[in-house]
Amino acid sequence: MSYPIDINRKEITYDDMKKKIIEILTVKKKPVMFSSATMIQLNGEPAEGMSHVAVICGYKKVKSLKNGELLELFKVHNSYGEKWQKENNDGWCSAYNLVHSASLFWTEEDDKPYFGSTAIKYLDY
Protein backbone atom coordinates (compact mmCIF):
# COMPACT_ATOMS: atom_id res chain seq x y z
CA MET A 1 0.00 0.00 0.00
CA SER A 2 1.07 3.57 -0.44
CA TYR A 3 0.10 6.60 1.59
CA PRO A 4 0.41 10.30 0.71
CA ILE A 5 2.73 11.97 3.16
CA ASP A 6 0.72 14.34 5.30
CA ILE A 7 2.39 17.12 7.21
CA ASN A 8 -0.94 18.48 8.47
CA ARG A 9 -1.10 21.51 6.22
CA LYS A 10 -1.72 22.18 2.59
CA GLU A 11 1.00 24.74 2.00
CA ILE A 12 4.51 23.32 2.37
CA THR A 13 7.95 24.29 1.14
CA TYR A 14 10.62 22.30 -0.68
CA ASP A 15 12.55 22.14 2.59
CA ASP A 16 9.47 20.76 4.41
CA MET A 17 9.16 18.06 1.77
CA LYS A 18 12.85 17.13 1.97
CA LYS A 19 12.67 16.89 5.78
CA LYS A 20 9.57 14.68 5.57
CA ILE A 21 11.23 12.35 3.07
CA ILE A 22 14.28 12.09 5.35
CA GLU A 23 12.01 11.36 8.33
CA ILE A 24 10.17 8.58 6.48
CA LEU A 25 13.47 7.04 5.31
CA THR A 26 15.25 7.24 8.67
CA VAL A 27 12.48 6.92 11.28
CA LYS A 28 9.79 4.83 9.55
CA LYS A 29 12.47 2.99 7.54
CA LYS A 30 10.19 3.05 4.48
CA PRO A 31 10.96 3.91 0.84
CA VAL A 32 9.32 6.96 -0.68
CA MET A 33 7.63 7.04 -4.09
CA PHE A 34 8.31 10.32 -5.87
CA SER A 35 6.01 10.93 -8.81
CA SER A 36 6.15 13.66 -11.44
CA ALA A 37 9.90 13.81 -10.91
CA THR A 38 12.02 15.35 -13.63
CA MET A 39 15.38 13.66 -13.40
CA ILE A 40 18.31 16.04 -13.00
CA GLN A 41 21.65 15.42 -14.68
CA LEU A 42 24.89 15.68 -12.69
CA ASN A 43 25.38 19.23 -14.03
CA GLY A 44 22.05 20.27 -12.44
CA GLU A 45 20.19 20.59 -15.74
CA PRO A 46 16.90 18.73 -16.31
CA ALA A 47 17.25 15.59 -18.43
CA GLU A 48 14.97 16.08 -21.46
CA GLY A 49 12.06 13.64 -21.65
CA MET A 50 12.98 11.99 -18.39
CA SER A 51 9.91 12.56 -16.21
CA HIS A 52 8.52 9.58 -14.33
CA VAL A 53 8.05 7.91 -10.96
CA ALA A 54 11.10 6.98 -8.90
CA VAL A 55 11.59 5.38 -5.50
CA ILE A 56 13.83 7.07 -2.94
CA CYS A 57 15.28 4.36 -0.70
CA GLY A 58 18.26 5.97 1.03
CA TYR A 59 19.67 9.16 2.52
CA LYS A 60 23.17 10.24 3.45
CA LYS A 61 25.33 13.31 3.94
CA VAL A 62 28.73 13.61 2.27
CA LYS A 63 31.42 16.25 2.01
CA SER A 64 32.05 17.71 -1.43
CA LEU A 65 35.54 16.97 -2.70
CA LYS A 66 35.51 20.29 -4.57
CA ASN A 67 34.76 22.72 -1.74
CA GLY A 68 34.21 20.72 1.46
CA GLU A 69 30.52 21.68 1.53
CA LEU A 70 28.17 19.19 3.23
CA LEU A 71 25.81 17.67 0.64
CA GLU A 72 22.59 15.73 1.26
CA LEU A 73 21.96 12.83 -1.11
CA PHE A 74 18.99 10.57 -1.80
CA LYS A 75 19.42 7.05 -3.21
CA VAL A 76 17.05 6.68 -6.17
CA HIS A 77 15.86 3.52 -7.93
CA ASN A 78 13.89 3.94 -11.11
CA SER A 79 12.68 2.07 -14.15
CA TYR A 80 15.78 2.89 -16.21
CA GLY A 81 17.53 -0.18 -14.80
CA GLU A 82 21.04 -1.10 -13.75
CA LYS A 83 22.79 0.83 -16.50
CA TRP A 84 21.29 4.11 -15.25
CA GLN A 85 22.26 3.23 -11.67
CA LYS A 86 25.88 2.53 -12.66
CA GLU A 87 26.19 5.67 -14.80
CA ASN A 88 24.66 7.93 -12.15
CA ASN A 89 26.64 7.43 -8.96
CA ASP A 90 24.76 4.19 -8.17
CA GLY A 91 21.55 6.25 -7.93
CA TRP A 92 22.82 8.74 -5.33
CA CYS A 93 21.65 12.23 -6.33
CA SER A 94 21.38 15.64 -4.78
CA ALA A 95 18.42 15.78 -2.38
CA TYR A 96 18.10 19.49 -3.16
CA ASN A 97 17.91 18.96 -6.94
CA LEU A 98 15.51 16.03 -6.65
CA VAL A 99 13.09 17.79 -4.31
CA HIS A 100 13.20 20.95 -6.41
CA SER A 101 12.11 18.93 -9.44
CA ALA A 102 8.76 18.14 -7.74
CA SER A 103 5.51 19.46 -9.13
CA LEU A 104 4.04 22.49 -7.40
CA PHE A 105 0.39 23.43 -7.62
CA TRP A 106 -1.24 26.78 -6.85
CA THR A 107 -4.57 27.58 -5.23
CA GLU A 108 -6.69 30.36 -6.65
CA GLU A 109 -7.92 31.46 -3.22
CA ASP A 110 -4.60 32.39 -1.68
CA ASP A 111 -2.18 32.09 -4.62
CA LYS A 112 0.19 30.00 -2.47
CA PRO A 113 2.17 27.04 -3.79
CA TYR A 114 1.65 23.57 -2.36
CA PHE A 115 2.61 20.04 -3.31
CA GLY A 116 -0.19 17.89 -4.66
CA SER A 117 -1.13 14.84 -2.61
CA THR A 118 0.34 12.55 -5.27
CA ALA A 119 3.75 14.25 -5.38
CA ILE A 120 5.31 11.98 -2.74
CA LYS A 121 4.05 8.88 -0.98
CA TYR A 122 5.65 6.46 1.41
CA LEU A 123 5.37 2.76 0.72
CA ASP A 124 4.23 0.28 3.37
CA TYR A 125 4.96 -3.32 2.52
Coordinates of C-alpha atoms in Angstrom, one line a residue, residues 9-114:
R9 CA -1.1 21.5 6.2
K10 CA -1.7 22.2 2.6
E11 CA 1.0 24.7 2.0
I12 CA 4.5 23.3 2.4
T13 CA 7.9 24.3 1.1
Y14 CA 10.6 22.3 -0.7
D15 CA 12.6 22.1 2.6
D16 CA 9.5 20.8 4.4
M17 CA 9.2 18.1 1.8
K18 CA 12.9 17.1 2.0
K19 CA 12.7 16.9 5.8
K20 CA 9.6 14.7 5.6
I21 CA 11.2 12.4 3.1
I22 CA 14.3 12.1 5.3
E23 CA 12.0 11.4 8.3
I24 CA 10.2 8.6 6.5
L25 CA 13.5 7.0 5.3
T26 CA 15.2 7.2 8.7
V27 CA 12.5 6.9 11.3
K28 CA 9.8 4.8 9.6
K29 CA 12.5 3.0 7.5
K30 CA 10.2 3.0 4.5
P31 CA 11.0 3.9 0.8
V32 CA 9.3 7.0 -0.7
M33 CA 7.6 7.0 -4.1
F34 CA 8.3 10.3 -5.9
S35 CA 6.0 10.9 -8.8
S36 CA 6.2 13.7 -11.4
A37 CA 9.9 13.8 -10.9
T38 CA 12.0 15.3 -13.6
M39 CA 15.4 13.7 -13.4
I40 CA 18.3 16.0 -13.0
Q41 CA 21.7 15.4 -14.7
L42 CA 24.9 15.7 -12.7
N43 CA 25.4 19.2 -14.0
G44 CA 22.1 20.3 -12.4
E45 CA 20.2 20.6 -15.7
P46 CA 16.9 18.7 -16.3
A47 CA 17.2 15.6 -18.4
E48 CA 15.0 16.1 -21.5
G49 CA 12.1 13.6 -21.7
M50 CA 13.0 12.0 -18.4
S51 CA 9.9 12.6 -16.2
H52 CA 8.5 9.6 -14.3
V53 CA 8.0 7.9 -11.0
A54 CA 11.1 7.0 -8.9
V55 CA 11.6 5.4 -5.5
I56 CA 13.8 7.1 -2.9
C57 CA 15.3 4.4 -0.7
G58 CA 18.3 6.0 1.0
Y59 CA 19.7 9.2 2.5
K60 CA 23.2 10.2 3.4
K61 CA 25.3 13.3 3.9
V62 CA 28.7 13.6 2.3
K63 CA 31.4 16.3 2.0
S64 CA 32.0 17.7 -1.4
L65 CA 35.5 17.0 -2.7
K66 CA 35.5 20.3 -4.6
N67 CA 34.8 22.7 -1.7
G68 CA 34.2 20.7 1.5
E69 CA 30.5 21.7 1.5
L70 CA 28.2 19.2 3.2
L71 CA 25.8 17.7 0.6
E72 CA 22.6 15.7 1.3
L73 CA 22.0 12.8 -1.1
F74 CA 19.0 10.6 -1.8
K75 CA 19.4 7.1 -3.2
V76 CA 17.0 6.7 -6.2
H77 CA 15.9 3.5 -7.9
N78 CA 13.9 3.9 -11.1
S79 CA 12.7 2.1 -14.2
Y80 CA 15.8 2.9 -16.2
G81 CA 17.5 -0.2 -14.8
E82 CA 21.0 -1.1 -13.8
K83 CA 22.8 0.8 -16.5
W84 CA 21.3 4.1 -15.3
Q85 CA 22.3 3.2 -11.7
K86 CA 25.9 2.5 -12.7
E87 CA 26.2 5.7 -14.8
N88 CA 24.7 7.9 -12.1
N89 CA 26.6 7.4 -9.0
D90 CA 24.8 4.2 -8.2
G91 CA 21.5 6.3 -7.9
W92 CA 22.8 8.7 -5.3
C93 CA 21.7 12.2 -6.3
S94 CA 21.4 15.6 -4.8
A95 CA 18.4 15.8 -2.4
Y96 CA 18.1 19.5 -3.2
N97 CA 17.9 19.0 -6.9
L98 CA 15.5 16.0 -6.7
V99 CA 13.1 17.8 -4.3
H100 CA 13.2 21.0 -6.4
S101 CA 12.1 18.9 -9.4
A102 CA 8.8 18.1 -7.7
S103 CA 5.5 19.5 -9.1
L104 CA 4.0 22.5 -7.4
F105 CA 0.4 23.4 -7.6
W106 CA -1.2 26.8 -6.8
T107 CA -4.6 27.6 -5.2
E108 CA -6.7 30.4 -6.6
E109 CA -7.9 31.5 -3.2
D110 CA -4.6 32.4 -1.7
D111 CA -2.2 32.1 -4.6
K112 CA 0.2 30.0 -2.5
P113 CA 2.2 27.0 -3.8
Y114 CA 1.7 23.6 -2.4

